mmCIF file of C-alpha atoms and ligand atoms in Angstrom:
data_model
loop_
_atom_site.group_PDB
_atom_site.id
_atom_site.type_symbol
_atom_site.label_atom_id
_atom_site.label_comp_id
_atom_site.label_asym_id
_atom_site.label_seq_id
_atom_site.Cartn_x
_atom_site.Cartn_y
_atom_site.Cartn_z
ATOM 1 C CA MET A 1 36.831 -4.411 1.265
ATOM 2 C CA PRO A 2 34.866 -1.205 0.807
ATOM 3 C CA GLN A 3 33.309 -0.102 4.106
ATOM 4 C CA PHE A 4 29.530 -0.106 4.068
ATOM 5 C CA ARG A 5 27.161 1.275 6.688
ATOM 6 C CA ALA A 6 26.671 -1.230 9.497
ATOM 7 C CA VAL A 7 22.897 -1.057 9.016
ATOM 8 C CA LEU A 8 23.249 -2.983 5.735
ATOM 9 C CA ASP A 9 24.257 -6.040 7.805
ATOM 10 C CA THR A 10 21.319 -5.839 10.174
ATOM 11 C CA MET A 11 18.351 -4.581 8.186
ATOM 12 C CA THR A 12 15.846 -7.036 6.771
ATOM 13 C CA ALA A 13 15.667 -6.897 3.013
ATOM 14 C CA TYR A 14 12.254 -6.375 1.402
ATOM 15 C CA THR A 15 10.712 -9.696 0.376
ATOM 16 C CA PRO A 16 8.751 -9.261 -2.832
ATOM 17 C CA GLY A 17 5.669 -11.421 -3.437
ATOM 18 C CA LYS A 18 6.733 -14.521 -5.326
ATOM 19 C CA ALA A 19 5.055 -16.351 -8.197
ATOM 20 C CA VAL A 20 4.666 -20.153 -7.978
ATOM 21 C CA VAL A 21 3.723 -22.792 -10.555
ATOM 22 C CA SER A 22 1.873 -26.045 -9.780
ATOM 23 C CA ALA A 23 2.996 -29.401 -11.194
ATOM 24 C CA GLU A 24 0.234 -29.007 -13.818
ATOM 25 C CA GLY A 25 1.584 -25.582 -14.787
ATOM 26 C CA ARG A 26 -1.064 -23.460 -13.018
ATOM 27 C CA SER A 27 0.078 -20.120 -11.635
ATOM 28 C CA TYR A 28 -1.973 -17.561 -9.727
ATOM 29 C CA LYS A 29 -0.062 -14.685 -8.161
ATOM 30 C CA LEU A 30 -1.988 -13.533 -5.110
ATOM 31 C CA SER A 31 1.096 -12.328 -3.251
ATOM 32 C CA SER A 32 1.569 -8.676 -4.263
ATOM 33 C CA ASN A 33 -1.839 -6.944 -4.115
ATOM 34 C CA GLU A 34 -1.692 -6.198 -7.816
ATOM 35 C CA SER A 35 -4.644 -5.554 -10.111
ATOM 36 C CA PRO A 36 -5.696 -8.907 -11.584
ATOM 37 C CA GLU A 37 -6.578 -7.351 -14.956
ATOM 38 C CA PRO A 38 -4.135 -6.242 -17.661
ATOM 39 C CA PRO A 39 -3.830 -2.536 -18.528
ATOM 40 C CA LEU A 40 -6.660 -0.910 -20.493
ATOM 41 C CA SER A 41 -6.016 -0.612 -24.216
ATOM 42 C CA SER A 42 -6.231 3.197 -23.989
ATOM 43 C CA VAL A 43 -3.456 3.125 -21.389
ATOM 44 C CA VAL A 44 -1.319 0.756 -23.461
ATOM 45 C CA ALA A 45 -1.793 3.107 -26.442
ATOM 46 C CA ALA A 46 -0.634 6.088 -24.355
ATOM 47 C CA ILE A 47 2.445 4.141 -23.227
ATOM 48 C CA ALA A 48 3.218 3.131 -26.833
ATOM 49 C CA GLU A 49 2.905 6.739 -27.986
ATOM 50 C CA ALA A 50 5.136 7.965 -25.173
ATOM 51 C CA ALA A 51 7.707 5.292 -26.061
ATOM 52 C CA ALA A 52 8.629 7.309 -29.152
ATOM 53 C CA ASN A 53 10.145 9.961 -26.882
ATOM 54 C CA VAL A 54 12.197 7.943 -24.459
ATOM 55 C CA HIS A 55 15.459 9.283 -25.877
ATOM 56 C CA ARG A 56 14.578 12.451 -23.918
ATOM 57 C CA TYR A 57 14.607 12.799 -20.145
ATOM 58 C CA PRO A 58 11.126 12.882 -18.617
ATOM 59 C CA ASP A 59 9.529 16.129 -17.484
ATOM 60 C CA PRO A 60 11.156 16.448 -14.028
ATOM 61 C CA ALA A 61 8.116 18.288 -12.674
ATOM 62 C CA ALA A 62 5.620 15.828 -14.244
ATOM 63 C CA THR A 63 3.567 18.884 -15.147
ATOM 64 C CA ARG A 64 0.712 17.166 -17.023
ATOM 65 C CA LEU A 65 0.281 14.490 -14.394
ATOM 66 C CA THR A 66 0.430 17.004 -11.550
ATOM 67 C CA GLU A 67 -2.202 19.138 -13.256
ATOM 68 C CA ALA A 68 -4.405 16.114 -13.953
ATOM 69 C CA LEU A 69 -4.213 15.090 -10.286
ATOM 70 C CA ALA A 70 -4.888 18.656 -9.124
ATOM 71 C CA THR A 71 -8.016 18.747 -11.301
ATOM 72 C CA ARG A 72 -9.104 15.267 -10.241
ATOM 73 C CA TYR A 73 -8.892 16.017 -6.536
ATOM 74 C CA GLY A 74 -9.596 19.751 -6.554
ATOM 75 C CA VAL A 75 -6.310 20.651 -4.852
ATOM 76 C CA PRO A 76 -3.641 23.192 -5.814
ATOM 77 C CA PRO A 77 -0.788 21.662 -7.878
ATOM 78 C CA GLU A 78 1.643 22.828 -5.168
ATOM 79 C CA HIS A 79 0.026 20.335 -2.796
ATOM 80 C CA ILE A 80 1.128 17.418 -4.995
ATOM 81 C CA ALA A 81 4.497 15.642 -5.104
ATOM 82 C CA LEU A 82 5.316 12.536 -7.098
ATOM 83 C CA GLY A 83 7.674 9.614 -6.743
ATOM 84 C CA ALA A 84 8.581 6.341 -8.439
ATOM 85 C CA GLY A 85 5.833 4.457 -6.620
ATOM 86 C CA SER A 86 4.403 5.576 -3.297
ATOM 87 C CA VAL A 87 7.075 3.532 -1.532
ATOM 88 C CA THR A 88 9.622 5.943 -2.997
ATOM 89 C CA VAL A 89 7.538 8.906 -1.868
ATOM 90 C CA ALA A 90 7.627 7.314 1.601
ATOM 91 C CA GLN A 91 11.403 7.023 1.282
ATOM 92 C CA GLN A 92 11.556 10.719 0.353
ATOM 93 C CA LEU A 93 9.578 11.464 3.521
ATOM 94 C CA PHE A 94 11.990 9.438 5.665
ATOM 95 C CA GLU A 95 14.856 11.343 4.006
ATOM 96 C CA SER A 96 13.063 14.600 4.783
ATOM 97 C CA VAL A 97 12.723 13.978 8.531
ATOM 98 C CA GLY A 98 15.624 11.632 9.171
ATOM 99 C CA ASP A 99 18.037 13.548 11.374
ATOM 100 C CA PRO A 100 20.132 11.321 13.680
ATOM 101 C CA GLY A 101 18.024 10.310 16.663
ATOM 102 C CA ALA A 102 14.720 11.085 14.956
ATOM 103 C CA GLU A 103 11.923 8.655 15.811
ATOM 104 C CA VAL A 104 9.283 7.459 13.386
ATOM 105 C CA ILE A 105 6.181 5.724 14.751
ATOM 106 C CA TYR A 106 4.194 3.139 12.837
ATOM 107 C CA ALA A 107 1.919 0.247 13.652
ATOM 108 C CA TRP A 108 3.165 -3.315 13.509
ATOM 109 C CA ARG A 109 2.460 -5.359 11.620
ATOM 110 C CA SER A 110 1.997 -2.919 8.791
ATOM 111 C CA PHE A 111 3.540 -2.261 5.385
ATOM 112 C CA GLU A 112 6.773 -4.235 5.260
ATOM 113 C CA ALA A 113 8.747 -1.399 3.687
ATOM 114 C CA TYR A 114 8.410 0.945 6.703
ATOM 115 C CA PRO A 115 11.124 -0.697 8.849
ATOM 116 C CA LEU A 116 13.386 -0.986 5.839
ATOM 117 C CA LEU A 117 13.041 2.703 4.962
ATOM 118 C CA ALA A 118 13.520 3.631 8.598
ATOM 119 C CA ASP A 119 16.748 1.631 8.837
ATOM 120 C CA LEU A 120 18.049 3.021 5.541
ATOM 121 C CA SER A 121 17.424 6.614 6.546
ATOM 122 C CA GLY A 122 18.947 6.091 9.992
ATOM 123 C CA VAL A 123 15.882 6.959 12.051
ATOM 124 C CA VAL A 124 14.704 5.007 15.079
ATOM 125 C CA SER A 125 11.667 2.805 14.372
ATOM 126 C CA VAL A 126 8.999 2.919 17.074
ATOM 127 C CA ARG A 127 6.604 0.056 16.368
ATOM 128 C CA VAL A 128 3.257 0.037 18.098
ATOM 129 C CA PRO A 129 1.529 -3.371 18.046
ATOM 130 C CA LEU A 130 -1.859 -3.618 16.352
ATOM 131 C CA ALA A 131 -4.792 -4.074 18.703
ATOM 132 C CA ALA A 132 -7.571 -6.335 17.414
ATOM 133 C CA GLU A 133 -5.778 -6.294 14.038
ATOM 134 C CA THR A 134 -6.020 -2.513 13.667
ATOM 135 C CA HIS A 135 -3.950 0.571 14.517
ATOM 136 C CA ASP A 136 -3.962 1.258 18.250
ATOM 137 C CA LEU A 137 -4.145 5.019 17.857
ATOM 138 C CA ASP A 138 -4.183 5.704 21.615
ATOM 139 C CA ALA A 139 -0.964 3.739 22.038
ATOM 140 C CA MET A 140 0.527 5.475 19.018
ATOM 141 C CA ALA A 141 -0.297 8.883 20.502
ATOM 142 C CA ALA A 142 1.229 7.750 23.809
ATOM 143 C CA ALA A 143 4.434 6.745 21.976
ATOM 144 C CA ILE A 144 5.120 10.318 20.835
ATOM 145 C CA THR A 145 8.270 11.806 22.397
ATOM 146 C CA PRO A 146 10.172 15.042 21.748
ATOM 147 C CA ALA A 147 12.229 13.039 19.218
ATOM 148 C CA THR A 148 9.195 11.962 17.136
ATOM 149 C CA ARG A 149 9.361 13.396 13.628
ATOM 150 C CA MET A 150 6.855 11.316 11.676
ATOM 151 C CA ILE A 151 3.937 8.916 12.208
ATOM 152 C CA LEU A 152 2.664 6.593 9.493
ATOM 153 C CA VAL A 153 -0.968 5.508 9.571
ATOM 154 C CA CYS A 154 -1.711 2.850 6.989
ATOM 155 C CA ASN A 155 -5.457 2.990 6.328
ATOM 156 C CA PRO A 156 -6.532 0.370 5.218
ATOM 157 C CA ASN A 157 -3.632 -1.440 6.820
ATOM 158 C CA ASN A 158 -1.398 -3.782 4.849
ATOM 159 C CA PRO A 159 -1.477 -6.768 5.513
ATOM 160 C CA THR A 160 -4.626 -6.940 7.668
ATOM 161 C CA GLY A 161 -6.967 -4.882 5.445
ATOM 162 C CA THR A 162 -8.420 -3.312 8.606
ATOM 163 C CA THR A 163 -9.251 0.367 8.969
ATOM 164 C CA ASN A 164 -9.438 3.207 11.434
ATOM 165 C CA ARG A 165 -12.580 5.267 11.261
ATOM 166 C CA ALA A 166 -13.044 9.013 11.010
ATOM 167 C CA ALA A 167 -13.864 9.866 14.616
ATOM 168 C CA GLU A 168 -10.909 8.009 16.172
ATOM 169 C CA LEU A 169 -8.530 9.249 13.479
ATOM 170 C CA VAL A 170 -9.497 12.877 13.974
ATOM 171 C CA GLU A 171 -9.239 12.456 17.750
ATOM 172 C CA PHE A 172 -5.737 11.032 17.232
ATOM 173 C CA LEU A 173 -4.651 13.816 14.868
ATOM 174 C CA ASP A 174 -5.804 16.362 17.440
ATOM 175 C CA LYS A 175 -3.364 14.834 19.925
ATOM 176 C CA VAL A 176 -0.330 14.947 17.611
ATOM 177 C CA PRO A 177 1.841 18.056 18.006
ATOM 178 C CA SER A 178 1.785 20.130 14.820
ATOM 179 C CA ASP A 179 5.546 19.769 14.298
ATOM 180 C CA VAL A 180 5.181 15.988 13.915
ATOM 181 C CA LEU A 181 4.418 14.889 10.369
ATOM 182 C CA VAL A 182 1.520 12.428 10.001
ATOM 183 C CA ILE A 183 1.294 10.431 6.786
ATOM 184 C CA LEU A 184 -1.995 8.726 5.966
ATOM 185 C CA ASP A 185 -0.877 5.913 3.666
ATOM 186 C CA GLU A 186 -3.939 5.264 1.518
ATOM 187 C CA ALA A 187 -2.500 2.913 -1.108
ATOM 188 C CA TYR A 188 -5.805 0.989 -1.053
ATOM 189 C CA ARG A 189 -8.224 3.922 -0.762
ATOM 190 C CA GLU A 190 -10.164 3.063 -3.935
ATOM 191 C CA TYR A 191 -11.229 -0.287 -2.438
ATOM 192 C CA VAL A 192 -12.784 1.255 0.692
ATOM 193 C CA ARG A 193 -16.560 0.845 0.873
ATOM 194 C CA ASP A 194 -17.152 1.533 4.577
ATOM 195 C CA PRO A 195 -18.437 5.131 4.689
ATOM 196 C CA ALA A 196 -17.037 5.562 8.206
ATOM 197 C CA VAL A 197 -13.475 5.246 6.891
ATOM 198 C CA PRO A 198 -12.340 8.768 6.114
ATOM 199 C CA ASP A 199 -10.842 9.951 2.870
ATOM 200 C CA GLY A 200 -7.547 11.496 3.993
ATOM 201 C CA LEU A 201 -7.971 14.248 1.439
ATOM 202 C CA THR A 202 -10.946 15.556 3.403
ATOM 203 C CA ILE A 203 -8.917 15.444 6.625
ATOM 204 C CA TYR A 204 -5.604 17.108 5.834
ATOM 205 C CA GLY A 205 -7.365 20.399 4.958
ATOM 206 C CA ASP A 206 -6.258 22.930 7.516
ATOM 207 C CA ARG A 207 -3.780 20.674 9.315
ATOM 208 C CA PRO A 208 -0.224 21.780 8.501
ATOM 209 C CA ASN A 209 1.302 18.428 9.488
ATOM 210 C CA VAL A 210 -0.931 15.872 7.721
ATOM 211 C CA ALA A 211 -0.524 14.503 4.190
ATOM 212 C CA VAL A 212 -1.903 11.601 2.171
ATOM 213 C CA LEU A 213 0.014 8.990 0.203
ATOM 214 C CA ARG A 214 -1.618 7.364 -2.835
ATOM 215 C CA THR A 215 -0.514 5.153 -5.697
ATOM 216 C CA PHE A 216 -1.276 4.165 -9.279
ATOM 217 C CA SER A 217 -0.032 0.625 -8.543
ATOM 218 C CA LYS A 218 -3.186 -0.958 -7.162
ATOM 219 C CA ALA A 219 -6.613 0.253 -8.377
ATOM 220 C CA TYR A 220 -5.101 1.897 -11.459
ATOM 221 C CA GLY A 221 -3.140 -1.220 -12.392
ATOM 222 C CA LEU A 222 0.234 0.424 -13.054
ATOM 223 C CA ALA A 223 2.404 -1.465 -10.534
ATOM 224 C CA GLY A 224 5.021 -2.205 -13.187
ATOM 225 C CA LEU A 225 5.546 1.444 -14.084
ATOM 226 C CA ARG A 226 6.155 2.837 -10.599
ATOM 227 C CA VAL A 227 4.259 6.018 -9.908
ATOM 228 C CA GLY A 228 2.790 7.261 -6.659
ATOM 229 C CA TYR A 229 2.095 10.631 -5.087
ATOM 230 C CA LEU A 230 1.584 12.675 -1.975
ATOM 231 C CA ILE A 231 -1.135 15.264 -1.486
ATOM 232 C CA GLY A 232 -0.704 17.586 1.449
ATOM 233 C CA PRO A 233 0.163 21.084 2.586
ATOM 234 C CA GLU A 234 2.695 22.846 0.386
ATOM 235 C CA PRO A 235 5.728 22.620 2.758
ATOM 236 C CA ILE A 236 5.308 18.823 2.998
ATOM 237 C CA ALA A 237 4.949 18.442 -0.784
ATOM 238 C CA ALA A 238 7.966 20.721 -1.238
ATOM 239 C CA ALA A 239 10.076 18.519 1.059
ATOM 240 C CA VAL A 240 9.117 15.465 -1.019
ATOM 241 C CA ARG A 241 10.049 17.271 -4.230
ATOM 242 C CA LYS A 242 13.431 18.291 -2.782
ATOM 243 C CA THR A 243 14.285 14.740 -1.769
ATOM 244 C CA MET A 244 13.301 13.207 -5.119
ATOM 245 C CA VAL A 245 16.123 11.772 -7.183
ATOM 246 C CA PRO A 246 16.066 13.784 -10.439
ATOM 247 C CA PHE A 247 13.820 12.275 -13.148
ATOM 248 C CA ALA A 248 12.632 9.484 -10.825
ATOM 249 C CA VAL A 249 9.164 9.311 -12.396
ATOM 250 C CA ASN A 250 9.804 8.122 -15.926
ATOM 251 C CA HIS A 251 8.152 9.330 -19.109
ATOM 252 C CA LEU A 252 6.072 6.181 -19.711
ATOM 253 C CA ALA A 253 4.777 6.203 -16.136
ATOM 254 C CA GLN A 254 3.730 9.847 -16.424
ATOM 255 C CA ALA A 255 1.885 9.211 -19.712
ATOM 256 C CA ALA A 256 0.205 6.055 -18.398
ATOM 257 C CA ALA A 257 -0.928 7.771 -15.203
ATOM 258 C CA VAL A 258 -2.461 10.683 -17.155
ATOM 259 C CA ALA A 259 -4.244 8.192 -19.432
ATOM 260 C CA SER A 260 -5.447 6.216 -16.401
ATOM 261 C CA LEU A 261 -7.000 9.282 -14.834
ATOM 262 C CA ALA A 262 -8.787 9.891 -18.147
ATOM 263 C CA ALA A 263 -10.061 6.272 -18.093
ATOM 264 C CA GLU A 264 -10.876 6.339 -14.399
ATOM 265 C CA GLN A 265 -14.481 5.219 -14.734
ATOM 266 C CA GLU A 266 -13.442 2.070 -16.590
ATOM 267 C CA LEU A 267 -10.730 1.333 -14.018
ATOM 268 C CA LEU A 268 -13.052 1.864 -11.103
ATOM 269 C CA GLU A 269 -15.455 -0.693 -12.584
ATOM 270 C CA ARG A 270 -12.609 -3.178 -12.257
ATOM 271 C CA VAL A 271 -12.158 -2.108 -8.647
ATOM 272 C CA GLU A 272 -15.845 -2.824 -8.117
ATOM 273 C CA ARG A 273 -15.301 -6.390 -9.360
ATOM 274 C CA VAL A 274 -12.435 -6.835 -6.889
ATOM 275 C CA VAL A 275 -14.607 -5.500 -4.069
ATOM 276 C CA ALA A 276 -17.364 -7.992 -4.978
ATOM 277 C CA GLU A 277 -14.826 -10.821 -5.065
ATOM 278 C CA ARG A 278 -13.395 -9.677 -1.726
ATOM 279 C CA THR A 279 -16.808 -10.126 -0.150
ATOM 280 C CA ARG A 280 -17.287 -13.511 -1.806
ATOM 281 C CA VAL A 281 -13.822 -14.788 -0.778
ATOM 282 C CA ARG A 282 -14.142 -13.592 2.807
ATOM 283 C CA GLU A 283 -17.600 -15.100 3.228
ATOM 284 C CA ALA A 284 -16.461 -18.410 1.745
ATOM 285 C CA LEU A 285 -13.459 -18.487 4.110
ATOM 286 C CA ILE A 286 -15.679 -17.753 7.092
ATOM 287 C CA THR A 287 -18.014 -20.569 6.006
ATOM 288 C CA GLN A 288 -14.963 -22.851 5.887
ATOM 289 C CA GLY A 289 -14.305 -21.920 9.522
ATOM 290 C CA TRP A 290 -11.521 -19.334 9.193
ATOM 291 C CA THR A 291 -11.407 -16.084 11.118
ATOM 292 C CA VAL A 292 -10.980 -13.266 8.581
ATOM 293 C CA PRO A 293 -10.960 -9.619 9.638
ATOM 294 C CA GLU A 294 -13.140 -7.376 7.500
ATOM 295 C CA SER A 295 -10.947 -6.030 4.710
ATOM 296 C CA GLN A 296 -11.387 -2.712 2.941
ATOM 297 C CA ALA A 297 -8.428 -3.408 0.646
ATOM 298 C CA ASN A 298 -7.745 -5.786 -2.258
ATOM 299 C CA PHE A 299 -6.594 -8.652 -0.029
ATOM 300 C CA VAL A 300 -7.621 -10.678 3.002
ATOM 301 C CA TRP A 301 -5.618 -11.647 6.067
ATOM 302 C CA LEU A 302 -5.450 -15.003 7.791
ATOM 303 C CA ARG A 303 -3.734 -15.076 11.172
ATOM 304 C CA LEU A 304 -2.299 -18.580 10.956
ATOM 305 C CA GLY A 305 0.478 -18.493 13.553
ATOM 306 C CA ASP A 306 2.741 -21.525 13.326
ATOM 307 C CA ASP A 307 0.717 -22.866 10.367
ATOM 308 C CA THR A 308 1.665 -19.921 8.157
ATOM 309 C CA ALA A 309 4.503 -21.574 6.211
ATOM 310 C CA ALA A 310 2.595 -24.858 5.791
ATOM 311 C CA PHE A 311 -0.443 -22.958 4.523
ATOM 312 C CA ALA A 312 1.619 -21.000 1.985
ATOM 313 C CA ALA A 313 3.262 -24.242 0.856
ATOM 314 C CA ALA A 314 -0.119 -25.966 0.461
ATOM 315 C CA CYS A 315 -1.384 -23.077 -1.671
ATOM 316 C CA ALA A 316 1.831 -23.158 -3.738
ATOM 317 C CA VAL A 317 1.245 -26.818 -4.596
ATOM 318 C CA GLU A 318 -2.017 -25.675 -6.228
ATOM 319 C CA GLY A 319 -0.174 -22.899 -8.067
ATOM 320 C CA VAL A 320 -1.404 -20.130 -5.755
ATOM 321 C CA ALA A 321 1.204 -17.727 -4.403
ATOM 322 C CA VAL A 322 0.137 -16.035 -1.153
ATOM 323 C CA ARG A 323 2.244 -13.779 1.046
ATOM 324 C CA PRO A 324 3.353 -15.454 4.295
ATOM 325 C CA PHE A 325 4.716 -13.302 7.115
ATOM 326 C CA GLY A 326 6.867 -15.430 9.428
ATOM 327 C CA THR A 327 4.738 -17.162 12.024
ATOM 328 C CA GLU A 328 2.064 -14.473 12.015
ATOM 329 C CA GLY A 329 -0.161 -15.115 9.049
ATOM 330 C CA ALA A 330 -0.685 -14.907 5.327
ATOM 331 C CA ARG A 331 -2.039 -12.138 3.176
ATOM 332 C CA VAL A 332 -3.941 -13.222 0.092
ATOM 333 C CA SER A 333 -4.625 -10.743 -2.696
ATOM 334 C CA ILE A 334 -8.003 -10.846 -4.392
ATOM 335 C CA GLY A 335 -7.484 -12.103 -7.924
ATOM 336 C CA ASP A 336 -9.907 -12.929 -10.693
ATOM 337 C CA ARG A 337 -12.716 -15.413 -10.026
ATOM 338 C CA GLU A 338 -10.758 -18.437 -11.213
ATOM 339 C CA ALA A 339 -7.713 -17.632 -9.073
ATOM 340 C CA ASN A 340 -9.921 -16.989 -6.058
ATOM 341 C CA ASP A 341 -11.729 -20.300 -6.545
ATOM 342 C CA VAL A 342 -8.458 -22.237 -6.729
ATOM 343 C CA PHE A 343 -7.297 -20.448 -3.591
ATOM 344 C CA LEU A 344 -10.563 -21.204 -1.781
ATOM 345 C CA SER A 345 -10.332 -24.900 -2.549
ATOM 346 C CA ALA A 346 -6.699 -24.949 -1.358
ATOM 347 C CA ALA A 347 -7.797 -23.233 1.875
ATOM 348 C CA GLN A 348 -10.649 -25.723 2.318
ATOM 349 C CA ALA A 349 -8.337 -28.702 1.735
ATOM 350 C CA PHE A 350 -5.821 -27.296 4.245
ATOM 351 C CA ARG A 351 -8.549 -26.965 6.877
ATOM 352 C CA SER A 352 -9.857 -30.457 6.263
ATOM 353 C CA ARG A 353 -6.347 -31.913 6.595
ATOM 354 C CA ALA A 354 -5.724 -29.909 9.778
ATOM 355 C CA SER A 355 -8.972 -31.095 11.392
ATOM 356 C CA ALA A 356 -8.214 -34.713 10.414
ATOM 357 C CA ARG A 357 -4.865 -34.554 12.246
HETATM 358 C C1 LIG B 1 0.425 0.395 2.373
HETATM 359 C C2 LIG B 1 1.249 0.507 1.161
HETATM 360 N N1 LIG B 1 1.824 1.675 0.885
HETATM 361 C C3 LIG B 1 2.579 1.825 -0.190
HETATM 362 C C4 LIG B 1 2.789 0.777 -1.070
HETATM 363 C C5 LIG B 1 3.701 1.007 -2.197
HETATM 364 O O1 LIG B 1 3.130 0.911 -3.434
HETATM 365 P P1 LIG B 1 3.845 1.496 -4.696
HETATM 366 O O2 LIG B 1 5.258 1.794 -4.362
HETATM 367 O O3 LIG B 1 3.726 0.438 -5.714
HETATM 368 O O4 LIG B 1 3.100 2.749 -5.029
HETATM 369 C C6 LIG B 1 2.213 -0.452 -0.822
HETATM 370 C C7 LIG B 1 2.453 -1.576 -1.730
HETATM 371 O O5 LIG B 1 2.235 -2.725 -1.470
HETATM 372 C C8 LIG B 1 1.430 -0.595 0.329
HETATM 373 O O6 LIG B 1 0.859 -1.759 0.637
#
């Protein structure tokens, strides 16, 4: 037998959101926080045009995309680093800090990939429990030791959709030693409507140790192409570039991302529809009697405890795939109106059955 690293036997594999089909053939995938709408025709056209060149390797520096992002956000191109999805950028960050014994702090529960990336890179995971469903920044600051190399702050948090506001975040950043990297994971930034939730790009400014992670997978609807990016001080972006596997961001993804930035207004109108549906779904759930934390992302969170698996199964019977997390709760992505309505009636039926028991 080949000898593999022992961590492969102990780490938990990433569980992707599943699709389910009802007996009548209905299928609504609300398990992966994807955009419910298909790509814009201008983006499909850019992908088709780029397809003619896939016999060539992609531009390893993704020059056009980097320049388009630099223009979009008013930052120097050297502050930008790309990866095959922001999860891969996160992996590049773990690779960048992951000396033996290094500690990485993150909230729990948060994005499921963090523990996996930590285990793979050999760092020690320091998980700080959420308090009232949101990052406990005081406890996270208190968890810093001389071995801490990186802290991930997922804002809005996946899977709870909750946020940390500007004042507490800045207070936290002021406490973090400048040799500890802080990553503001803003995969869901475009869905934020609470003005008190800071845009990480306005925060990293003069801080040498803070950078922002963003993605084209959610609001820009390119989950299937895999492209995400970091914006931060040059040494952090440079570390991400160094740890990138050559040609990781493929040619089609680069072309589609450039086209998406050009069609941003149209895409952001779609985001607006999701935000409106988020409000409608949350209010309907609250009317049904559920407790639903306010979400600033494209999903809602139900803390179901021991009912989690039964709830996911009941939704699956109706053709709705949600994302259960053990005996903690279920995350439900906001889909189109029809999908959301089917989900809401499944949730209502589950509640009625539970109260009849
Ligand atoms: C908080 C957070 N960060 C990063 C990602 C990774 O997204 P992607 O790799 O598709 O860019 C996700 C995806 O679900 C996420 O929820």
